[in-house]
Amino acid sequence: MTETFIPRIQELAKCARMLALAGASIKLRSDTSVLPAIRDQIELGARMALDELFAEADEEQMSLALVMVEMALNEASELFRNPDRRSNWEIGDAAQMQAMGRSSKSVFTRIQSIAETDPKMRATFRGTLLDVGTGVAGIALEAARCCPDIRVDGIDIWEPALELARRNIAESAYADRVTVRNLDVSALDESNKYSLTWLPTMFLKRSIVESALDRIVRASVSNSYLVAGVYTRPEDPFLALMADLRTLRSGGEISDPADLKAMMEARCYVDIGMSVTPIATFVFGRLP
C-alpha cells in the first residue's frame, strides 16, 4: 500500500485529544467529584501535552487557556458538523450557545484590564453598558457581577439565544440590573443613555457597523467609551486563514482593526487605542 495522509490525520487527531485533556484538567481543578483514577489520567495527559509549563501556570493563564480551548473545540466541532452553514451566527444548539456565553465572559475581563490605566473608562462602570449581540448574556452578567454600580442593556436579533439569556438572567443575582431585548443595533433609537458600549464587529457586515456606530454615538453620553472587537489575524498563515473563516462564517466582513479606528475617528472618538489578544483585538475610544 502506498503512503497516504492517514499518519498525518492520526497526528492531528492526537493533537485534538491533547487539547481536550488540557481543558479538562483545568476544569477539574474546581471539581472534586470525579473518580480519582480518571482525574489522575486526565492530569497525566495534560502534563504530557504541555510539559512542565502546565504545572507552573498561574490562575490568569489558566483562565485564558480554558477560554482558548473551549473556543477552539467548539469552533472545530461546529465547523465539522455544519460546513454548509450560512454566513451568520444563527446557531441552534443550546449547549453550544451556553458554551460561547461562558467563553465571552473574558471580554469584560479584558475591558476591565484596559480600564485599569484609564480613570475615564473606569468611570463608565457606574453607568449603563450597551452589550450589542448579547447572545445568552455572558458578557452582560459578568459585567454586573464585577461592577455593582453598572446597569446593562443587552440587544440581539437571535431569539433562541435571547430565550437562554432571559433564563440565565432570571437565575442570577443580577436580574434587577440586566435586561435583554430583541433589537437590531442599526435600529437603536435611544439618546444620551450609554456610558460604555461593546460592539462585536466580527458578527456584522461593514454597512451594519457603519450604521451601528452612528446610532451608538447618538445613544451615548458625554465621555462614553466604545469598545469594538475584531478577530485577531495572526501572522501564521493557517491561523490567519482560520481567523478569516471565523469572521466570514460569523457573518462579519471587517478583519483589519485599522478600519475600525478610521470609522471611530470619523465620528469624533478620541484617545483611540488597541488591545491585542490571541483571540480578539479590541479597538477602543472615548466620545467627548
Short mmCIF file of C-alpha atoms in Angstrom, two decimals:
data_model
loop_
_atom_site.label_atom_id
_atom_site.label_comp_id
_atom_site.label_asym_id
_atom_site.label_seq_id
_atom_site.Cartn_x
_atom_site.Cartn_y
_atom_site.Cartn_z
CA MET A 1 0.00 0.00 0.00
CA THR A 2 1.39 3.42 -0.94
CA GLU A 3 1.92 6.06 1.71
CA THR A 4 -1.21 8.10 2.44
CA PHE A 5 -2.16 11.10 4.52
CA ILE A 6 -3.57 8.84 7.27
CA PRO A 7 -0.49 9.16 9.53
CA ARG A 8 -0.90 12.94 9.38
CA ILE A 9 -4.59 12.60 10.26
CA GLN A 10 -3.61 10.43 13.22
CA GLU A 11 -1.18 13.09 14.43
CA LEU A 12 -3.80 15.83 14.11
CA ALA A 13 -6.34 13.66 15.96
CA LYS A 14 -3.79 13.20 18.72
CA CYS A 15 -3.39 16.99 18.98
CA ALA A 16 -7.17 17.43 19.27
CA ARG A 17 -7.31 14.95 22.12
CA MET A 18 -4.35 16.55 23.88
CA LEU A 19 -6.10 19.92 23.68
CA ALA A 20 -9.23 18.36 25.19
CA LEU A 21 -7.17 16.84 28.02
CA ALA A 22 -5.60 20.21 28.83
CA GLY A 23 -9.01 21.86 29.00
CA ALA A 24 -10.49 19.01 31.04
CA SER A 25 -7.66 19.22 33.55
CA ILE A 26 -8.25 22.95 34.07
CA LYS A 27 -11.97 22.36 34.58
CA LEU A 28 -11.34 19.63 37.15
CA ARG A 29 -9.32 21.96 39.36
CA SER A 30 -12.62 23.16 40.81
CA ASP A 31 -14.40 19.78 40.77
CA THR A 32 -13.64 17.17 43.42
CA SER A 33 -16.40 14.75 42.46
CA VAL A 34 -14.51 12.95 39.69
CA LEU A 35 -13.22 9.43 40.25
CA PRO A 36 -9.56 9.80 41.35
CA ALA A 37 -8.29 7.27 38.80
CA ILE A 38 -9.91 9.25 35.98
CA ARG A 39 -8.66 12.56 37.35
CA ASP A 40 -5.10 11.18 37.54
CA GLN A 41 -5.18 10.04 33.92
CA ILE A 42 -6.53 13.38 32.73
CA GLU A 43 -3.87 15.25 34.69
CA LEU A 44 -1.15 12.97 33.34
CA GLY A 45 -2.38 13.51 29.79
CA ALA A 46 -2.42 17.29 30.25
CA ARG A 47 1.15 17.24 31.53
CA MET A 48 2.22 15.09 28.59
CA ALA A 49 0.67 17.66 26.27
CA LEU A 50 2.13 20.78 27.91
CA ASP A 51 5.15 19.51 29.89
CA GLU A 52 6.19 21.43 33.00
CA LEU A 53 4.69 24.67 31.67
CA PHE A 54 1.25 23.43 32.66
CA ALA A 55 2.16 22.98 36.32
CA GLU A 56 3.74 26.44 36.53
CA ALA A 57 0.80 28.39 35.06
CA ASP A 58 -0.99 30.91 37.29
CA GLU A 59 -4.75 31.38 37.55
CA GLU A 60 -4.88 34.15 34.94
CA GLN A 61 -3.07 31.95 32.42
CA MET A 62 -5.36 29.03 33.24
CA SER A 63 -8.45 31.17 32.74
CA LEU A 64 -7.24 32.40 29.34
CA ALA A 65 -6.19 28.88 28.35
CA LEU A 66 -9.62 27.49 29.19
CA VAL A 67 -11.30 30.14 27.04
CA MET A 68 -8.97 29.33 24.15
CA VAL A 69 -9.51 25.56 24.48
CA GLU A 70 -13.28 25.84 24.70
CA MET A 71 -13.42 28.21 21.74
CA ALA A 72 -11.16 26.00 19.61
CA LEU A 73 -13.04 22.78 20.35
CA ASN A 74 -16.47 24.35 19.89
CA GLU A 75 -15.41 26.02 16.66
CA ALA A 76 -13.84 22.84 15.32
CA SER A 77 -16.86 20.73 16.21
CA GLU A 78 -19.34 23.18 14.70
CA LEU A 79 -17.28 23.59 11.52
CA PHE A 80 -17.07 19.81 11.07
CA ARG A 81 -20.79 19.24 11.70
CA ASN A 82 -22.05 22.21 9.70
CA PRO A 83 -19.58 23.14 6.93
CA ASP A 84 -22.50 24.37 4.83
CA ARG A 85 -23.85 26.79 7.45
CA ARG A 86 -24.81 30.20 6.11
CA SER A 87 -22.67 33.24 6.84
CA ASN A 88 -24.30 34.29 10.08
CA TRP A 89 -24.47 33.44 13.78
CA GLU A 90 -27.72 31.51 13.74
CA ILE A 91 -26.61 28.64 15.97
CA GLY A 92 -29.44 26.50 17.31
CA ASP A 93 -27.66 24.16 19.71
CA ALA A 94 -28.36 25.35 23.26
CA ALA A 95 -25.26 23.74 24.78
CA GLN A 96 -23.02 25.41 22.22
CA MET A 97 -24.65 28.79 22.76
CA GLN A 98 -24.16 28.47 26.51
CA ALA A 99 -20.53 27.44 25.99
CA MET A 100 -19.96 30.51 23.81
CA GLY A 101 -21.56 32.61 26.52
CA ARG A 102 -19.14 31.26 29.12
CA SER A 103 -16.22 31.99 26.83
CA SER A 104 -17.44 35.51 26.14
CA LYS A 105 -17.09 36.48 29.81
CA SER A 106 -13.43 37.16 29.12
CA VAL A 107 -14.49 40.16 27.01
CA PHE A 108 -15.47 42.14 30.07
CA THR A 109 -12.40 40.92 31.96
CA ARG A 110 -10.32 42.39 29.16
CA ILE A 111 -12.27 45.66 29.23
CA GLN A 112 -11.59 45.92 32.96
CA SER A 113 -7.91 45.32 32.31
CA ILE A 114 -7.82 48.16 29.78
CA ALA A 115 -9.61 50.44 32.25
CA GLU A 116 -7.03 49.85 34.98
CA THR A 117 -4.86 52.59 33.48
CA ASP A 118 -7.72 54.79 32.29
CA PRO A 119 -9.77 56.53 35.02
CA LYS A 120 -12.26 57.88 32.47
CA MET A 121 -13.05 54.38 31.24
CA ARG A 122 -13.37 53.13 34.83
CA ALA A 123 -15.95 55.84 35.43
CA THR A 124 -18.18 54.26 32.76
CA PHE A 125 -18.68 51.26 35.06
CA ARG A 126 -21.03 53.43 37.11
CA GLY A 127 -23.33 54.00 34.14
CA THR A 128 -25.10 51.80 31.60
CA LEU A 129 -23.40 49.29 29.33
CA LEU A 130 -24.86 48.54 25.90
CA ASP A 131 -24.00 44.93 25.11
CA VAL A 132 -24.53 44.51 21.36
CA GLY A 133 -25.02 40.89 20.30
CA THR A 134 -25.58 39.84 23.88
CA GLY A 135 -26.28 36.19 22.99
CA VAL A 136 -27.02 34.27 26.18
CA ALA A 137 -25.93 37.31 28.27
CA GLY A 138 -22.48 36.01 29.21
CA ILE A 139 -20.79 39.42 28.98
CA ALA A 140 -23.78 41.23 30.49
CA LEU A 141 -23.88 39.03 33.57
CA GLU A 142 -20.11 39.16 34.03
CA ALA A 143 -20.23 42.96 33.91
CA ALA A 144 -22.99 43.01 36.53
CA ARG A 145 -21.05 40.58 38.72
CA CYS A 146 -17.84 42.59 38.54
CA CYS A 147 -19.31 46.10 38.79
CA PRO A 148 -22.06 46.60 41.39
CA ASP A 149 -22.96 50.06 40.04
CA ILE A 150 -23.33 49.15 36.39
CA ARG A 151 -26.57 48.50 34.53
CA VAL A 152 -26.62 46.51 31.31
CA ASP A 153 -28.86 46.61 28.26
CA GLY A 154 -28.27 43.59 26.04
CA ILE A 155 -29.58 43.51 22.48
CA ASP A 156 -29.58 40.72 19.90
CA ILE A 157 -31.66 39.52 16.96
CA TRP A 158 -31.30 35.76 17.52
CA GLU A 159 -34.33 34.81 19.61
CA PRO A 160 -33.11 31.30 20.61
CA ALA A 161 -30.10 32.91 22.29
CA LEU A 162 -32.27 35.55 23.94
CA GLU A 163 -34.51 32.84 25.40
CA LEU A 164 -31.46 31.35 27.11
CA ALA A 165 -30.31 34.82 28.15
CA ARG A 166 -33.60 35.53 29.91
CA ARG A 167 -33.32 32.25 31.76
CA ASN A 168 -29.70 32.92 32.73
CA ILE A 169 -30.59 36.38 34.00
CA ALA A 170 -33.58 35.11 35.99
CA GLU A 171 -31.37 32.50 37.66
CA SER A 172 -28.68 35.07 38.51
CA ALA A 173 -28.40 37.60 41.29
CA TYR A 174 -28.44 40.49 38.82
CA ALA A 175 -31.91 40.44 37.31
CA ASP A 176 -32.54 43.96 38.63
CA ARG A 177 -29.61 45.37 36.64
CA VAL A 178 -29.53 43.32 33.42
CA THR A 179 -32.15 43.38 30.67
CA VAL A 180 -32.16 41.93 27.16
CA ARG A 181 -34.36 42.54 24.14
CA ASN A 182 -34.69 41.60 20.50
CA LEU A 183 -33.32 44.61 18.62
CA ASP A 184 -31.02 45.17 15.66
CA VAL A 185 -28.28 47.63 16.62
CA SER A 186 -28.92 49.54 13.38
CA ALA A 187 -32.42 50.28 14.73
CA LEU A 188 -31.20 51.53 18.13
CA ASP A 189 -33.24 54.62 18.98
CA GLU A 190 -32.01 55.77 22.42
CA SER A 191 -30.24 59.06 23.03
CA ASN A 192 -27.80 60.12 25.79
CA LYS A 193 -28.06 56.85 27.70
CA TYR A 194 -24.99 54.65 27.47
CA SER A 195 -21.64 55.22 29.16
CA LEU A 196 -19.99 52.14 27.64
CA THR A 197 -20.72 50.06 24.54
CA TRP A 198 -19.38 46.69 23.44
CA LEU A 199 -19.65 46.18 19.67
CA PRO A 200 -18.55 42.76 18.29
CA THR A 201 -17.98 43.69 14.66
CA MET A 202 -16.97 40.12 13.81
CA PHE A 203 -20.70 39.31 13.56
CA LEU A 204 -21.70 42.32 11.45
CA LYS A 205 -21.46 43.37 7.81
CA ARG A 206 -19.47 46.54 7.18
CA SER A 207 -22.60 48.53 6.30
CA ILE A 208 -24.23 47.47 9.58
CA VAL A 209 -21.13 48.52 11.53
CA GLU A 210 -21.25 51.97 9.91
CA SER A 211 -24.94 52.33 10.77
CA ALA A 212 -24.40 50.95 14.27
CA LEU A 213 -21.67 53.48 15.02
CA ASP A 214 -23.96 56.36 14.04
CA ARG A 215 -26.70 55.01 16.32
CA ILE A 216 -24.28 54.38 19.18
CA VAL A 217 -22.92 57.92 19.02
CA ARG A 218 -26.44 59.30 19.37
CA ALA A 219 -27.24 56.87 22.18
CA SER A 220 -24.10 57.65 24.21
CA VAL A 221 -23.48 60.18 26.96
CA SER A 222 -20.52 62.55 27.14
CA ASN A 223 -17.18 60.81 27.87
CA SER A 224 -18.64 57.44 26.99
CA TYR A 225 -16.43 54.68 25.64
CA LEU A 226 -16.87 52.35 22.71
CA VAL A 227 -15.01 49.03 22.65
CA ALA A 228 -15.21 47.28 19.28
CA GLY A 229 -13.83 43.82 18.61
CA VAL A 230 -12.44 42.00 15.59
CA TYR A 231 -10.90 38.55 15.49
CA THR A 232 -7.13 38.79 15.71
CA ARG A 233 -5.45 37.80 12.47
CA PRO A 234 -2.13 36.11 13.40
CA GLU A 235 0.98 36.06 11.23
CA ASP A 236 0.83 32.27 10.97
CA PRO A 237 -0.80 31.59 7.55
CA PHE A 238 -3.03 28.78 8.78
CA LEU A 239 -4.22 30.68 11.85
CA ALA A 240 -4.81 33.75 9.68
CA LEU A 241 -6.96 31.61 7.38
CA MET A 242 -8.94 30.36 10.37
CA ALA A 243 -9.45 33.92 11.61
CA ASP A 244 -10.75 34.99 8.20
CA LEU A 245 -13.01 31.93 8.00
CA ARG A 246 -14.29 32.57 11.53
CA THR A 247 -15.20 36.14 10.61
CA LEU A 248 -16.95 35.12 7.38
CA ARG A 249 -18.90 32.27 9.00
CA SER A 250 -19.91 34.58 11.84
CA GLY A 251 -21.46 36.99 9.36
CA GLY A 252 -18.76 39.66 9.55
CA GLU A 253 -16.56 41.38 6.99
CA ILE A 254 -14.05 43.52 8.89
CA SER A 255 -10.72 41.91 9.73
CA ASP A 256 -8.40 44.93 9.99
CA PRO A 257 -8.52 46.89 13.28
CA ALA A 258 -7.29 49.95 11.38
CA ASP A 259 -10.64 50.05 9.59
CA LEU A 260 -12.44 50.36 12.92
CA LYS A 261 -10.05 53.04 14.09
CA ALA A 262 -10.79 55.10 10.97
CA MET A 263 -14.55 54.68 11.43
CA MET A 264 -14.32 55.85 15.04
CA GLU A 265 -12.13 58.83 14.17
CA ALA A 266 -14.67 59.86 11.53
CA ARG A 267 -17.26 60.04 14.33
CA CYS A 268 -15.08 62.19 16.62
CA TYR A 269 -13.87 59.48 19.00
CA VAL A 270 -10.59 60.40 20.72
CA ASP A 271 -7.93 58.61 22.77
CA ILE A 272 -8.29 55.63 20.45
CA GLY A 273 -6.22 52.60 21.38
CA MET A 274 -5.92 48.90 20.64
CA SER A 275 -5.58 45.85 22.86
CA VAL A 276 -4.49 42.65 21.13
CA THR A 277 -5.12 39.16 22.49
CA PRO A 278 -4.65 35.82 20.73
CA ILE A 279 -8.40 35.61 20.14
CA ALA A 280 -9.58 39.16 19.52
CA THR A 281 -8.30 42.68 19.04
CA PHE A 282 -10.19 45.45 20.85
CA VAL A 283 -10.29 48.95 19.40
CA PHE A 284 -11.49 51.46 22.00
CA GLY A 285 -12.06 55.18 22.16
CA ARG A 286 -13.79 57.96 24.06
CA LEU A 287 -16.61 60.17 22.80
CA PRO A 288 -16.02 63.68 24.29
#
